[in-house]
Amino acid sequence: MEEKWLETVISQGCVRGKVTYQETLDALHRMNVAVDAVHARSLFKPGFSHIIAPQQERDPNRTGFISTDAFRSIYEAFVYRKELVDIFKQLSTSRRLLPPKKLEDFLRTEQHEAGADGKKVAELIEKYELSIEARRDNYMTLHGFIRFMTSEDNHIFRREHNQVYQDMTHPLSDYFISTSHNTYLISDQLVGQSHLWAYGSALMRGCRCVEIDCWDGVDNEPVVYHGFTLTSKILFKTIIYVIEKYAFVALRGKILIKYKKTEPPWDPPLSPSRPSTQGQVLEHVEELGDDESGDEEPTKSLLPLKMNLLKNKKEPKSKLKVKQPIAALLSDLVIYTKSQNFVSFQHSRENQKFYENNSLSERKAQRLARGSGQEFIAHTMKFLTRIYPKGTRASSSNFYPQEFWNVGCQMVALNFQTPGIAMDMEGGKFLDNGRCGYVLKPEFLRSAKFCYDPYDLRRCPMLLSIKVISGSLLPPCSLSTSNTADPVVILQIYGAPRDECSKQTQVRRSNAFNPQWNQTITFSVQVPELALLRFCVQDQLTLISNEFLGQYTLPLRSISRGYRHVPLLNKHGQSIVPASLFVHIWFN
């Protein structure tokens, strides 16, 4: 069936008996073959065929055309991957066709697909099989099987987690919330550019908490920029337009304003007995701690005032009080998320209201997490807590977010414009729950009946085994003049301190087309509910220097068992299809 189908497609695509490079690409796309231009060009050129199999050069005279036989060899090089052919041959009785019952058994026993039945199998055959005869007889050919195995239906990320599946009726404090820091910036914190697209981009990526630093501008037009720096300014009203356009592409239609407030949040903002606050400015009195400036980063509006008070030394540092002007209408907008300066866990237990939330610098939060982990968890069970980068991160670098997620901090604010491991982790964590930007915290971070301490674990570990089988169409090394690289796969676990681990495969030399590793790597994970798994593919330039090629990060609880397709992303979190890994996953 497949041979007949392939001959028909080739004859239609090669009507002259020979094809050009562009016609080859077009024909492969029509045949639904995963292909990229770099590897296709290398296959088309003379001299590359030895990487696939010893053959004659496809275009030895460099005419720009190849024959139908050469086209077939290119097709087979892209499609007939040895690792997938071997699985197909083990399953099929004739080694040519895969009966529906065999496919059903494979899905149920090897892939652990609970809903696998005859109906599901028929749907997959109809979706991925290109041969009309095979679809009619309810069989799957090798090409159809390979298309299925490299598709989203065989993705390592669990399909049921691609939609909102968690209980969304809990208090806000029960969720991890995707949060950005200085959302308006697209580069550094001191002289960088502010741009509207930074908001659109963050919101489209599932970010649910954006930051808008408002300052008085010309002609009473509020502007947004990083105060007391040389960052460029943008109009506040244009940001609101962008937020209106993009805020609810990924979630629900409600906005909470998080800021300081001068009155209890349950008072009606404009009751009949209260005069309008249009244009009024109120004073907010705030007591500063020893290294905090309320809800602000050190370079923002409270810094000069705080520094002057410290120089005068009229009061102990922990008793400093400052007055800050707040527009009354802005104060009225703050209902359930009133910013409150953090003093101590004991002070919060005795005085803080449910609608008040805190912001902590990474340095102070780090000290609290490492020295008072259980108290920190008890605090985040009740109160929203936001962690922001320290002021010395002028280049917009990011801190390591996992240690704050470990103690239940809901809003771990990162610089979305800065690629790296921190943003890979942010992207992977919030893949979960339909990418809506809210992920329900594990029960031990929500309920006081648990005595969970991330630094003192006594739990039965989960055993995770990952066989890294192969890669496909990986990005070539930037130093390569063709399509080669020396790829190595690094597997990283991020989570509770004792769970964190990094292991890697051997290096495969001069092959980015279809490198084979067939190496099994195992992990013991005590807190899988908090763990992230990151696949990172690098090109080994020297023994001490690697070049990043691609990565994919996901929550451990969202991983699927069996033979799975792992798509790769670039450093900005964007897909680099068709680059991928092929792995086998097992866990107890």
Coordinates of C-alpha atoms in Angstrom, one line a residue:
M1 CA 0.0 0.0 0.0
E2 CA 2.7 2.4 0.9
E3 CA 4.8 1.6 -2.1
K4 CA 1.9 2.3 -4.4
W5 CA 1.1 5.5 -2.6
L6 CA 4.8 6.6 -2.7
E7 CA 5.1 5.9 -6.4
T8 CA 2.0 7.9 -7.2
V9 CA 3.2 10.9 -5.2
I10 CA 6.7 10.8 -6.7
S11 CA 5.4 10.5 -10.3
Q12 CA 3.1 13.5 -9.6
G13 CA 6.0 15.6 -8.2
C14 CA 8.6 14.6 -10.8
V15 CA 6.7 14.9 -14.0
R16 CA 9.9 15.7 -16.0
G17 CA 11.7 12.8 -14.4
K18 CA 13.9 15.2 -12.4
V19 CA 13.4 17.9 -9.8
T20 CA 15.1 21.0 -8.5
Y21 CA 15.9 21.7 -4.9
Q22 CA 12.8 23.9 -4.4
E23 CA 10.6 21.3 -6.1
T24 CA 12.1 18.7 -3.7
L25 CA 11.1 20.9 -0.7
D26 CA 7.6 21.5 -2.1
A27 CA 7.0 17.8 -2.8
L28 CA 8.2 16.8 0.7
H29 CA 5.9 19.3 2.3
R30 CA 3.0 18.0 0.2
M31 CA 3.9 14.5 1.5
N32 CA 3.7 15.9 5.1
V33 CA 7.4 15.0 5.7
A34 CA 9.1 16.9 8.6
V35 CA 11.9 18.7 6.8
D36 CA 14.0 21.8 7.2
A37 CA 15.9 23.8 4.5
V38 CA 19.4 23.4 6.0
H39 CA 19.3 19.6 6.1
A40 CA 17.4 19.3 2.8
R41 CA 20.1 21.4 1.1
S42 CA 22.8 19.3 2.5
L43 CA 21.1 16.1 1.4
F44 CA 20.6 17.6 -2.1
K45 CA 24.3 18.6 -2.4
P46 CA 27.0 16.1 -3.5
G47 CA 29.1 14.6 -0.7
F48 CA 26.6 14.5 2.1
S49 CA 25.1 11.1 1.4
H50 CA 27.8 9.2 3.4
I51 CA 26.2 10.5 6.7
I52 CA 23.0 8.6 5.8
A53 CA 24.2 5.6 3.8
P54 CA 26.9 5.0 1.2
Q55 CA 25.3 6.0 -2.1
Q56 CA 26.3 7.7 -5.3
E57 CA 26.2 11.5 -5.3
R58 CA 22.6 12.6 -6.1
D59 CA 23.7 15.5 -8.4
P60 CA 27.4 14.7 -9.4
N61 CA 27.4 17.1 -12.3
R62 CA 26.0 20.0 -10.2
T63 CA 23.1 20.6 -12.7
G64 CA 20.7 21.7 -10.0
F65 CA 18.4 18.7 -10.8
I66 CA 18.1 15.3 -9.3
S67 CA 16.4 12.1 -10.6
T68 CA 13.4 10.5 -9.2
D69 CA 15.6 7.8 -7.7
A70 CA 17.6 10.5 -5.9
F71 CA 14.4 12.1 -4.7
R72 CA 13.3 8.8 -3.3
S73 CA 16.6 8.4 -1.4
I74 CA 16.1 11.9 0.1
Y75 CA 12.6 11.1 1.1
E76 CA 13.7 7.9 2.8
A77 CA 16.5 9.7 4.6
F78 CA 14.0 12.0 6.2
V79 CA 11.2 9.5 6.9
Y80 CA 12.7 6.1 7.5
R81 CA 14.4 6.7 10.8
K82 CA 16.0 3.5 12.1
E83 CA 14.7 3.8 15.6
L84 CA 11.1 4.2 14.4
V85 CA 11.4 1.5 11.7
D86 CA 12.6 -0.9 14.4
I87 CA 9.6 -0.3 16.6
F88 CA 7.2 -0.7 13.6
K89 CA 8.8 -4.0 12.6
Q90 CA 8.4 -5.4 16.1
L91 CA 4.7 -4.5 16.1
S92 CA 3.7 -5.4 12.6
T93 CA 3.2 -9.0 11.6
S94 CA 4.2 -8.6 7.9
R95 CA 6.7 -5.8 8.7
R96 CA 4.8 -3.8 6.1
L97 CA 1.4 -3.1 7.7
L98 CA 0.3 -2.5 11.3
P99 CA -3.0 -4.1 12.1
P100 CA -5.4 -2.1 14.3
K101 CA -5.3 -4.6 17.2
K102 CA -1.5 -4.4 17.3
L103 CA -1.7 -0.6 17.4
E104 CA -4.3 -0.7 20.2
D105 CA -2.1 -3.1 22.3
F106 CA 0.9 -0.8 21.8
L107 CA -1.0 2.3 22.9
R108 CA -2.4 0.5 26.0
T109 CA 0.6 -1.5 27.2
E110 CA 3.7 0.5 26.0
Q111 CA 2.3 4.0 25.9
H112 CA 0.0 3.7 29.0
E113 CA -2.9 5.4 27.1
A114 CA -5.8 4.5 29.4
G115 CA -8.4 5.4 26.7
A116 CA -7.0 3.3 23.9
D117 CA -9.7 1.3 22.1
G118 CA -10.8 0.4 18.6
K119 CA -12.4 3.8 18.1
K120 CA -9.2 5.7 19.2
V121 CA -7.1 3.6 16.8
A122 CA -9.5 4.2 13.9
E123 CA -9.2 8.0 14.6
L124 CA -5.4 7.8 14.5
I125 CA -5.4 5.9 11.3
E126 CA -7.7 8.3 9.7
K127 CA -5.7 11.3 10.9
Y128 CA -2.1 10.1 10.1
E129 CA -2.4 7.5 7.4
L130 CA -1.9 8.9 3.9
S131 CA -2.6 5.8 1.9
I132 CA -6.3 5.6 0.8
E133 CA -6.2 1.8 0.7
A134 CA -4.7 1.6 4.2
R135 CA -7.3 3.9 5.6
R136 CA -10.1 2.0 3.9
D137 CA -8.8 -1.3 5.4
N138 CA -8.1 0.3 8.8
Y139 CA -4.4 -0.5 8.7
M140 CA -1.4 1.8 9.3
T141 CA 1.7 1.8 7.0
L142 CA 5.2 2.7 8.2
H143 CA 4.9 6.3 7.0
G144 CA 1.6 6.7 8.9
F145 CA 3.1 5.2 12.0
I146 CA 6.1 7.5 11.9
R147 CA 3.8 10.6 11.3
F148 CA 1.9 9.5 14.4
M149 CA 5.0 8.9 16.6
T150 CA 6.4 12.3 15.8
S151 CA 3.1 14.2 16.3
E152 CA 1.5 16.1 19.1
D153 CA -0.7 13.1 19.8
N154 CA 2.5 11.3 20.9
H155 CA 4.0 14.4 22.7
I156 CA 5.9 13.9 25.9
F157 CA 3.6 16.5 27.5
R158 CA 0.3 14.9 28.7
R159 CA -2.6 15.9 26.4
E160 CA -5.1 16.3 29.2
H161 CA -2.9 19.0 30.7
N162 CA -3.2 21.1 27.5
Q163 CA -6.5 22.4 28.9
V164 CA -7.6 23.9 32.2
Y165 CA -8.2 20.8 34.2
Q166 CA -7.4 22.0 37.8
D167 CA -10.0 23.3 40.3
M168 CA -10.1 27.1 39.7
T169 CA -12.3 28.0 42.7
H170 CA -9.5 28.1 45.3
P171 CA -8.3 31.4 46.9
L172 CA -5.6 33.2 44.8
S173 CA -3.0 32.2 47.4
D174 CA -3.4 28.6 46.4
Y175 CA -2.0 29.1 42.9
F176 CA 1.4 29.7 41.4
I177 CA 0.8 32.8 39.1
S178 CA 3.0 33.6 36.1
T179 CA 4.4 37.0 36.9
S180 CA 6.7 39.4 35.0
H181 CA 9.0 42.1 36.4
N182 CA 9.2 45.6 34.8
T183 CA 7.1 44.3 32.0
Y184 CA 7.5 47.4 29.8
L185 CA 11.3 46.8 29.4
I186 CA 12.8 44.9 26.5
S187 CA 16.4 45.2 27.6
D188 CA 18.3 46.4 30.6
Q189 CA 17.1 48.2 33.7
L190 CA 19.1 51.5 33.4
V191 CA 19.2 52.7 29.8
G192 CA 17.0 50.1 28.1
Q193 CA 14.0 50.6 25.8
S194 CA 10.4 50.5 27.0
H195 CA 8.1 49.0 24.4
L196 CA 4.4 48.2 24.1
W197 CA 5.0 44.8 22.6
A198 CA 6.6 43.7 25.9
Y199 CA 3.1 43.6 27.4
G200 CA 1.5 41.8 24.4
S201 CA 4.3 39.3 24.3
A202 CA 4.2 38.5 28.0
L203 CA 0.4 38.2 28.0
M204 CA 0.4 35.9 25.0
R205 CA 2.9 33.7 26.8
G206 CA 0.4 33.3 29.7
C207 CA 1.7 35.9 32.0
R208 CA -1.0 36.9 34.5
C209 CA 0.7 39.6 36.5
V210 CA 2.2 42.5 34.6
E211 CA 3.9 45.6 36.1
I212 CA 3.2 49.2 35.2
D213 CA 5.4 51.9 36.8
C214 CA 3.4 55.1 36.4
W215 CA 4.9 58.6 36.6
D216 CA 3.7 62.1 35.9
G217 CA 4.3 63.1 32.3
V218 CA 3.8 66.2 30.1
D219 CA 0.3 67.7 29.9
N220 CA -1.0 65.5 32.7
E221 CA -0.4 62.4 30.7
P222 CA 0.9 59.5 32.9
V223 CA 4.0 57.8 31.5
V224 CA 5.6 54.5 32.2
Y225 CA 9.3 53.9 32.6
H226 CA 11.9 52.7 35.2
G227 CA 12.0 55.6 37.6
F228 CA 15.3 57.5 38.2
T229 CA 16.9 55.8 35.2
L230 CA 17.5 56.6 31.5
T231 CA 15.0 54.0 30.2
S232 CA 12.7 55.3 27.5
K233 CA 9.1 56.4 28.3
I234 CA 5.8 55.2 26.9
L235 CA 2.3 56.6 27.5
F236 CA 0.2 54.8 30.2
K237 CA -2.9 54.9 28.0
T238 CA -1.3 53.0 25.1
I239 CA -0.3 50.3 27.5
I240 CA -3.9 50.0 28.7
Y241 CA -5.0 49.6 25.0
V242 CA -2.5 46.7 24.6
I243 CA -3.6 45.0 27.8
E244 CA -7.2 45.3 26.7
K245 CA -6.3 43.6 23.4
Y246 CA -4.2 40.7 24.7
A247 CA -5.0 40.2 28.4
F248 CA -7.8 37.7 27.9
V249 CA -6.5 35.8 24.9
A250 CA -5.3 33.1 27.4
L251 CA -7.7 33.3 30.4
R252 CA -10.8 34.9 32.0
G253 CA -12.2 38.5 32.0
K254 CA -11.1 39.9 35.4
I255 CA -8.4 42.3 36.4
L256 CA -7.1 43.0 39.9
I257 CA -5.1 46.1 40.6
K258 CA -2.3 45.5 43.1
Y259 CA -1.0 48.6 44.8
K260 CA -1.0 50.5 48.1
K261 CA -4.4 51.6 49.5
T262 CA -5.4 54.3 52.0
E263 CA -8.6 52.7 53.3
P264 CA -10.2 49.3 54.0
P265 CA -11.0 47.5 50.7
W266 CA -14.6 46.8 51.5
D267 CA -15.7 50.5 51.6
P268 CA -17.6 51.5 48.5
P269 CA -15.3 53.7 46.4
L270 CA -18.0 56.2 45.5
S271 CA -20.9 55.8 48.0
P272 CA -23.7 58.4 47.9
S273 CA -22.5 59.9 51.2
R274 CA -18.9 60.2 50.0
P275 CA -17.8 63.0 47.6
S276 CA -16.1 62.3 44.4
T277 CA -12.3 61.7 44.6
Q278 CA -11.6 62.9 41.1
G279 CA -8.2 64.6 41.1
Q280 CA -7.6 64.1 44.8
V281 CA -4.2 63.0 46.1
L282 CA -4.0 61.1 49.4
E283 CA -1.1 60.4 51.7
H284 CA -0.1 56.9 52.4
V285 CA 2.1 56.4 55.5
E286 CA 4.4 53.4 55.4
E287 CA 6.9 51.9 57.9
L288 CA 10.1 50.7 56.3
G289 CA 12.0 47.6 57.3
D290 CA 15.7 47.2 57.5
D291 CA 16.3 46.4 53.8
E292 CA 12.9 46.8 52.1
S293 CA 11.2 49.8 50.4
G294 CA 7.6 48.7 50.7
D295 CA 6.4 47.3 47.4
E296 CA 9.1 49.0 45.4
E297 CA 12.5 47.9 44.0
P298 CA 15.5 49.9 45.4
T299 CA 15.8 52.2 42.4
K300 CA 12.2 53.4 42.5
S301 CA 10.3 56.3 44.1
L302 CA 10.9 55.5 47.8
L303 CA 14.7 55.2 47.5
P304 CA 15.7 58.9 47.8
L305 CA 13.4 59.5 50.8
K306 CA 14.5 56.3 52.5
M307 CA 18.2 57.2 52.0
N308 CA 17.7 60.7 53.4
L309 CA 16.0 59.3 56.5
L310 CA 18.8 56.8 57.0
K311 CA 21.4 59.5 56.9
N312 CA 19.6 61.6 59.5
K313 CA 19.3 58.6 61.8
K314 CA 16.5 60.1 63.7
E315 CA 14.8 56.7 64.2
P316 CA 16.0 53.1 64.2
K317 CA 15.9 51.7 60.7
S318 CA 13.1 49.3 61.4
K319 CA 10.9 52.2 62.6
L320 CA 11.4 54.5 59.6
K321 CA 8.1 56.0 58.3
V322 CA 7.6 57.7 54.9
K323 CA 4.7 59.5 53.3
Q324 CA 3.9 58.8 49.8
P325 CA 1.3 60.6 47.6
I326 CA -1.3 58.3 46.0
A327 CA -4.0 59.3 43.6
A328 CA -7.4 58.7 45.3
L329 CA -8.9 57.2 42.1
L330 CA -6.0 54.7 41.9
S331 CA -6.4 53.8 45.5
D332 CA -10.1 53.2 44.9
L333 CA -9.2 50.6 42.3
V334 CA -7.4 48.4 44.8
I335 CA -9.8 45.9 46.2
Y336 CA -8.4 42.4 47.0
T337 CA -4.7 42.9 46.4
K338 CA -3.5 45.7 48.7
S339 CA 0.3 46.0 48.9
Q340 CA 1.5 45.7 52.5
N341 CA 5.1 46.1 53.6
F342 CA 6.5 42.9 55.1
V343 CA 7.8 43.1 58.6
S344 CA 8.1 39.5 59.8
F345 CA 6.2 36.2 59.7
Q346 CA 5.0 36.8 63.3
H347 CA 3.8 40.3 62.4
S348 CA 1.9 39.0 59.4
R349 CA 0.3 36.2 61.5
E350 CA -0.9 38.7 64.1
N351 CA -1.8 41.8 61.9
Q352 CA -2.0 41.1 58.2
K353 CA -5.4 40.8 56.5
F354 CA -6.3 38.3 53.9
Y355 CA -6.5 40.9 51.1
E356 CA -3.0 42.3 51.9
N357 CA 0.0 40.9 50.1
N358 CA 3.7 41.4 50.3
S359 CA 6.6 42.0 47.9
L360 CA 10.1 40.8 48.9
S361 CA 13.5 41.3 47.2
E362 CA 15.1 38.1 46.1
R363 CA 17.9 38.6 48.7
K364 CA 15.6 38.8 51.7
A365 CA 13.3 36.1 50.4
Q366 CA 16.3 33.8 49.9
R367 CA 17.4 34.3 53.5
L368 CA 13.9 33.6 54.8
A369 CA 13.4 30.5 52.6
R370 CA 16.7 29.0 53.7
G371 CA 16.4 29.9 57.4
S372 CA 12.7 29.7 58.0
G373 CA 11.3 27.5 55.3
Q374 CA 8.3 26.1 57.2
E375 CA 7.3 29.6 58.4
F376 CA 7.6 30.9 54.9
I377 CA 5.2 28.1 53.7
A378 CA 2.7 28.9 56.4
H379 CA 2.8 32.5 55.3
T380 CA 2.2 31.8 51.6
M381 CA -0.7 29.5 52.6
K382 CA -2.6 32.7 53.6
F383 CA -1.0 35.6 51.8
L384 CA 0.0 36.4 48.2
T385 CA 3.7 36.9 48.1
R386 CA 5.7 38.4 45.2
I387 CA 9.4 38.0 44.8
Y388 CA 11.3 40.6 42.6
P389 CA 14.9 40.7 41.4
K390 CA 17.5 42.6 43.5
G391 CA 18.4 46.1 42.3
T392 CA 21.9 45.2 41.2
R393 CA 20.5 43.2 38.3
A394 CA 21.0 46.2 36.0
S395 CA 21.4 43.9 32.9
S396 CA 17.9 42.4 33.5
S397 CA 19.3 39.1 34.5
N398 CA 17.1 36.7 36.4
F399 CA 17.4 34.9 39.7
Y400 CA 16.7 31.1 40.2
P401 CA 12.9 30.9 40.7
Q402 CA 12.6 27.4 41.9
E403 CA 13.6 28.0 45.5
F404 CA 10.7 30.5 45.9
W405 CA 8.2 28.1 44.3
N406 CA 9.5 25.5 46.8
V407 CA 8.1 27.6 49.7
G408 CA 4.8 28.4 47.9
C409 CA 5.5 32.0 46.7
Q410 CA 2.8 32.7 44.2
M411 CA 4.2 35.5 42.1
V412 CA 7.9 35.0 41.3
A413 CA 8.6 38.0 39.0
L414 CA 11.0 37.4 36.2
N415 CA 12.4 39.6 33.4
F416 CA 10.6 38.0 30.5
Q417 CA 12.8 39.8 28.0
T418 CA 15.9 37.9 29.2
P419 CA 16.3 34.3 27.9
G420 CA 18.0 31.7 29.9
I421 CA 17.4 28.8 32.3
A422 CA 15.1 30.9 34.6
M423 CA 12.7 31.7 31.7
D424 CA 12.9 28.1 30.4
M425 CA 11.7 27.0 33.9
E426 CA 9.0 29.7 33.9
G427 CA 7.8 28.5 30.5
G428 CA 7.9 24.9 31.5
K429 CA 6.1 25.4 34.8
F430 CA 3.2 27.2 33.2
L431 CA 2.7 24.8 30.4
D432 CA 0.5 23.1 32.9
N433 CA -3.2 23.7 33.3
G434 CA -3.8 24.7 29.7
R435 CA -1.2 27.5 29.8
C436 CA -3.6 29.7 31.6
G437 CA -1.0 31.2 33.9
Y438 CA -2.4 29.7 37.1
V439 CA -1.1 26.4 38.4
L440 CA -2.7 25.0 41.6
K441 CA 0.0 24.5 44.3
P442 CA 0.5 21.0 45.7
E443 CA -1.7 20.2 48.8
F444 CA 1.3 20.3 51.1
L445 CA 1.8 24.0 50.2
R446 CA -1.9 24.8 50.7
S447 CA -3.0 22.9 53.8
A448 CA -1.7 23.5 57.4
K449 CA -2.2 19.8 58.3
F450 CA 1.1 19.1 56.4
C451 CA 4.5 19.8 58.0
Y452 CA 6.4 20.1 54.7
D453 CA 10.0 21.3 54.8
P454 CA 11.8 21.5 51.5
Y455 CA 15.1 21.3 53.2
D456 CA 14.2 18.2 55.4
L457 CA 12.5 15.6 53.3
R458 CA 11.4 12.2 54.4
R459 CA 9.4 10.9 51.5
C460 CA 9.4 7.8 49.3
P461 CA 11.1 8.8 46.1
M462 CA 9.7 8.5 42.6
L463 CA 12.0 6.5 40.2
L464 CA 12.3 8.1 36.8
S465 CA 14.0 6.4 33.9
I466 CA 14.6 8.3 30.6
K467 CA 16.1 6.5 27.6
V468 CA 17.4 9.2 25.2
I469 CA 17.1 7.3 21.9
S470 CA 17.8 9.8 19.1
G471 CA 17.5 13.3 17.8
S472 CA 16.1 14.5 14.5
L473 CA 17.0 17.5 12.4
L474 CA 18.8 19.4 15.1
P475 CA 20.1 22.9 14.5
P476 CA 23.6 22.7 13.2
C477 CA 26.6 24.2 15.0
S478 CA 27.0 27.9 14.3
L479 CA 30.6 27.2 13.2
S480 CA 29.6 24.5 10.8
T481 CA 29.6 25.2 7.1
S482 CA 27.1 22.3 6.5
N483 CA 24.5 20.8 8.7
T484 CA 26.7 19.1 11.4
A485 CA 27.1 19.3 15.1
D486 CA 28.5 17.3 17.9
P487 CA 25.3 17.0 20.0
V488 CA 25.0 16.0 23.6
V489 CA 21.7 15.9 25.6
I490 CA 21.7 17.2 29.2
L491 CA 18.8 16.2 31.4
Q492 CA 18.2 18.5 34.4
I493 CA 15.8 18.1 37.4
Y494 CA 14.8 21.3 39.2
G495 CA 12.8 21.1 42.4
A496 CA 13.3 20.5 46.1
P497 CA 17.0 20.9 47.0
R498 CA 17.7 17.2 47.3
D499 CA 16.1 16.4 44.0
E500 CA 18.1 18.8 41.9
C501 CA 20.4 16.9 39.5
S502 CA 22.0 17.1 36.1
K503 CA 23.1 14.2 33.9
Q504 CA 24.1 13.9 30.3
T505 CA 24.5 11.5 27.4
Q506 CA 27.7 10.9 25.5
V507 CA 28.6 13.2 22.6
R508 CA 27.7 12.1 19.0
R509 CA 30.2 13.4 16.5
S510 CA 29.3 15.2 13.3
N511 CA 25.7 14.4 13.2
A512 CA 22.8 16.8 13.7
F513 CA 20.6 15.0 11.1
N514 CA 19.7 11.9 13.1
P515 CA 22.1 11.3 16.0
Q516 CA 21.6 8.0 17.9
W517 CA 22.4 7.9 21.7
N518 CA 20.3 4.9 23.1
Q519 CA 21.4 5.8 26.6
T520 CA 19.3 5.4 29.7
I521 CA 19.5 8.0 32.5
T522 CA 17.7 7.5 35.9
F523 CA 16.7 9.9 38.6
S524 CA 15.3 9.5 42.1
V525 CA 12.8 12.4 42.9
Q526 CA 11.3 12.9 46.3
V527 CA 9.0 15.8 45.5
P528 CA 7.7 15.2 41.9
E529 CA 4.8 17.6 42.5
L530 CA 7.3 20.5 42.4
A531 CA 9.9 19.1 40.0
L532 CA 10.6 20.3 36.5
L533 CA 12.5 18.2 33.8
R534 CA 14.6 20.1 31.3
F535 CA 16.0 18.6 28.1
C536 CA 18.9 20.7 26.8
V537 CA 20.7 19.9 23.5
Q538 CA 24.1 21.4 23.2
D539 CA 26.9 21.2 20.6
Q540 CA 30.2 20.3 22.2
L541 CA 32.7 22.8 20.8
T542 CA 35.5 21.9 23.3
L543 CA 35.8 19.7 26.4
I544 CA 34.9 22.8 28.5
S545 CA 32.7 24.8 26.1
N546 CA 29.3 23.9 24.6
E547 CA 26.9 25.8 22.3
F548 CA 23.2 25.8 23.1
L549 CA 21.1 24.2 20.3
G550 CA 17.6 23.8 21.9
Q551 CA 15.7 22.9 25.0
Y552 CA 12.3 21.7 26.3
T553 CA 11.1 22.0 29.9
L554 CA 8.0 20.6 31.5
P555 CA 6.6 19.7 34.9
L556 CA 7.3 16.2 36.0
R557 CA 3.7 15.6 36.8
S558 CA 2.8 16.4 33.1
I559 CA 5.1 13.8 31.6
S560 CA 3.8 10.9 29.6
R561 CA 5.2 7.3 29.7
G562 CA 6.4 5.3 26.8
Y563 CA 8.1 6.2 23.5
R564 CA 7.6 10.0 23.2
H565 CA 8.4 12.9 20.9
V566 CA 10.1 15.9 22.5
P567 CA 9.9 19.1 20.4
L568 CA 12.7 21.6 20.9
L569 CA 12.5 25.3 21.6
N570 CA 15.1 28.1 21.0
K571 CA 16.5 30.3 23.7
H572 CA 13.5 32.6 23.4
G573 CA 11.0 29.7 24.0
Q574 CA 9.9 29.6 20.4
S575 CA 9.5 26.3 18.5
I576 CA 12.2 25.2 16.2
V577 CA 10.3 22.5 14.4
P578 CA 11.1 20.0 13.1
A579 CA 14.0 19.7 15.5
S580 CA 13.2 17.1 18.2
L581 CA 14.3 14.3 20.5
F582 CA 12.9 10.8 20.7
V583 CA 12.9 9.2 24.1
H584 CA 11.4 6.4 26.2
I585 CA 10.0 7.3 29.6
W586 CA 9.2 5.1 32.5
F587 CA 8.4 6.0 36.1
N588 CA 6.9 4.1 39.0

